[in-house]
mmCIF file of C-alpha atoms in Angstrom:
data_model
loop_
_atom_site.group_PDB
_atom_site.id
_atom_site.type_symbol
_atom_site.label_atom_id
_atom_site.label_comp_id
_atom_site.label_asym_id
_atom_site.label_seq_id
_atom_site.Cartn_x
_atom_site.Cartn_y
_atom_site.Cartn_z
ATOM 1 C CA LYS A 1 7.473 11.941 18.317
ATOM 2 C CA GLN A 2 10.333 11.392 15.883
ATOM 3 C CA TRP A 3 12.524 13.781 17.862
ATOM 4 C CA TYR A 4 12.520 11.344 20.791
ATOM 5 C CA GLN A 5 13.624 8.495 18.554
ATOM 6 C CA ARG A 6 16.534 10.621 17.259
ATOM 7 C CA ARG A 7 17.502 11.571 20.828
ATOM 8 C CA VAL A 8 17.635 7.917 21.911
ATOM 9 C CA ARG A 9 19.734 7.064 18.858
ATOM 10 C CA GLY A 10 22.103 9.966 19.610
ATOM 11 C CA ARG A 11 22.514 8.928 23.230
ATOM 12 C CA CYS A 12 22.726 5.144 22.794
ATOM 13 C CA GLY A 13 24.098 4.769 19.292
ATOM 14 C CA GLU A 14 22.458 2.189 17.085
ATOM 15 C CA CYS A 15 18.872 1.255 17.864
ATOM 16 C CA HIS A 16 16.051 -0.683 16.261
ATOM 17 C CA VAL A 17 12.627 0.921 15.937
ATOM 18 C CA LEU A 18 9.383 -0.816 15.056
ATOM 19 C CA THR A 19 6.281 1.267 14.416
ATOM 20 C CA GLY A 20 2.893 0.056 13.275
ATOM 21 C CA PRO A 21 -0.880 0.463 13.370
ATOM 22 C CA LEU A 22 -3.241 -0.976 15.959
ATOM 23 C CA PHE A 23 -6.874 -1.589 15.118
ATOM 24 C CA LEU A 24 -8.374 -1.625 18.588
ATOM 25 C CA GLY A 25 -11.844 -0.442 17.558
ATOM 26 C CA GLN A 26 -14.376 1.391 19.605
ATOM 27 C CA THR A 27 -17.031 -1.187 20.460
ATOM 28 C CA SER A 28 -17.452 -4.914 20.280
ATOM 29 C CA TYR A 29 -20.422 -7.134 20.957
ATOM 30 C CA LYS A 30 -21.224 -10.815 20.608
ATOM 31 C CA ASN A 31 -23.318 -11.503 17.511
ATOM 32 C CA SER A 32 -26.050 -13.923 18.605
ATOM 33 C CA ARG A 33 -26.205 -15.599 15.187
ATOM 34 C CA THR A 34 -22.462 -16.270 14.699
ATOM 35 C CA GLN A 35 -21.373 -16.208 18.383
ATOM 36 C CA ARG A 36 -18.420 -14.011 17.409
ATOM 37 C CA ASN A 37 -17.410 -10.593 18.643
ATOM 38 C CA THR A 38 -17.720 -7.803 16.113
ATOM 39 C CA LEU A 39 -15.179 -4.989 16.095
ATOM 40 C CA PHE A 40 -16.211 -1.592 14.755
ATOM 41 C CA LEU A 41 -13.494 0.427 13.022
ATOM 42 C CA GLN A 42 -13.627 3.931 11.615
ATOM 43 C CA ARG A 43 -13.419 3.804 7.821
ATOM 44 C CA ILE A 44 -12.511 6.528 5.337
ATOM 45 C CA GLY A 45 -12.742 7.072 1.591
ATOM 46 C CA ALA A 46 -14.845 5.506 -1.122
ATOM 47 C CA ASN A 47 -13.170 2.105 -0.598
ATOM 48 C CA GLY A 48 -13.763 2.108 3.162
ATOM 49 C CA VAL A 49 -10.137 1.854 4.248
ATOM 50 C CA ALA A 50 -9.928 1.039 7.970
ATOM 51 C CA LEU A 51 -8.342 3.799 10.024
ATOM 52 C CA PRO A 52 -6.059 2.611 12.856
ATOM 53 C CA SER A 53 -7.296 3.701 16.263
ATOM 54 C CA HIS A 54 -3.744 3.695 17.699
ATOM 55 C CA PHE A 55 -0.093 3.328 16.725
ATOM 56 C CA PHE A 56 2.662 1.526 18.556
ATOM 57 C CA LYS A 57 6.356 2.303 18.674
ATOM 58 C CA VAL A 58 8.985 0.028 20.209
ATOM 59 C CA ILE A 59 12.544 1.352 20.503
ATOM 60 C CA ARG A 60 15.316 -1.103 21.332
ATOM 61 C CA PRO A 61 18.749 0.487 21.739
ATOM 62 C CA ARG A 62 21.825 -1.691 21.377
ATOM 63 C CA GLU A 63 22.446 -1.189 25.098
ATOM 64 C CA GLY A 64 19.782 -0.269 27.586
ATOM 65 C CA GLU A 65 16.097 -0.728 28.158
ATOM 66 C CA THR A 66 13.538 -1.374 25.408
ATOM 67 C CA GLN A 67 10.887 1.329 25.405
ATOM 68 C CA SER A 68 7.346 0.747 24.154
ATOM 69 C CA TYR A 69 4.518 3.192 23.508
ATOM 70 C CA ILE A 70 0.903 3.059 22.355
ATOM 71 C CA LEU A 71 -0.384 6.375 21.051
ATOM 72 C CA PRO A 72 -3.928 7.248 19.972
ATOM 73 C CA ASN A 73 -4.275 8.171 16.293
ATOM 74 C CA ARG A 74 -5.388 11.768 16.610
ATOM 75 C CA ALA A 75 -3.973 15.131 15.734
ATOM 76 C CA GLY A 76 -2.568 17.507 18.307
ATOM 77 C CA LEU A 77 -1.414 15.136 21.025
ATOM 78 C CA LYS A 78 -0.147 17.159 23.938
ATOM 79 C CA GLY A 79 1.970 16.314 26.911
ATOM 80 C CA SER A 80 4.816 13.962 27.612
ATOM 81 C CA LEU A 81 5.509 10.782 25.677
ATOM 82 C CA ALA A 82 5.861 9.103 29.081
ATOM 83 C CA GLN A 83 2.072 9.072 29.496
ATOM 84 C CA PHE A 84 1.832 6.606 26.577
ATOM 85 C CA LYS A 85 4.590 4.258 27.795
ATOM 86 C CA VAL A 86 3.573 0.611 28.184
ATOM 87 C CA CYS A 87 5.402 -2.687 28.535
ATOM 88 C CA LYS A 88 6.424 -4.541 25.366
ATOM 89 C CA ASP A 89 4.128 -7.425 26.323
ATOM 90 C CA GLU A 90 1.103 -5.143 26.058
ATOM 91 C CA VAL A 91 2.117 -4.025 22.560
ATOM 92 C CA GLU A 92 2.619 -7.673 21.559
ATOM 93 C CA ARG A 93 -0.775 -8.656 22.962
ATOM 94 C CA LYS A 94 -2.601 -5.863 21.150
ATOM 95 C CA ALA A 95 -0.645 -6.242 17.890
ATOM 96 C CA GLY A 96 -0.991 -10.025 17.870
ATOM 97 C CA PHE A 97 2.672 -10.867 17.238
ATOM 98 C CA LYS A 98 6.027 -11.008 19.005
ATOM 99 C CA ILE A 99 8.372 -8.032 18.676
ATOM 100 C CA PHE A 100 12.147 -8.535 18.328
ATOM 101 C CA TYR A 101 11.595 -12.248 18.918
ATOM 102 C CA ARG A 102 14.584 -14.593 18.950
ATOM 103 C CA PRO A 103 13.848 -18.329 19.260
#
């Protein structure tokens, strides 16, 4: 959805965009031996590179509201970007770090 990012930049001027992978996995269970949850990720290639299940995008215009999205990593997504809109806190929780953090 790069076109949306360009439209926001054209309307609001300068903006900051952060995009990254999310490894949310499909299933987790508690291993009785280690007492830890195990996360299953899809892997590809001979080296078993983990494939992100989702991507996040956070757009912060110089003026206006920060917009955050979590999109599934699959080809041919249809529909409006609005259906993937979430609050920035949800992206931070799933990514495991603060976004645009100022102490």
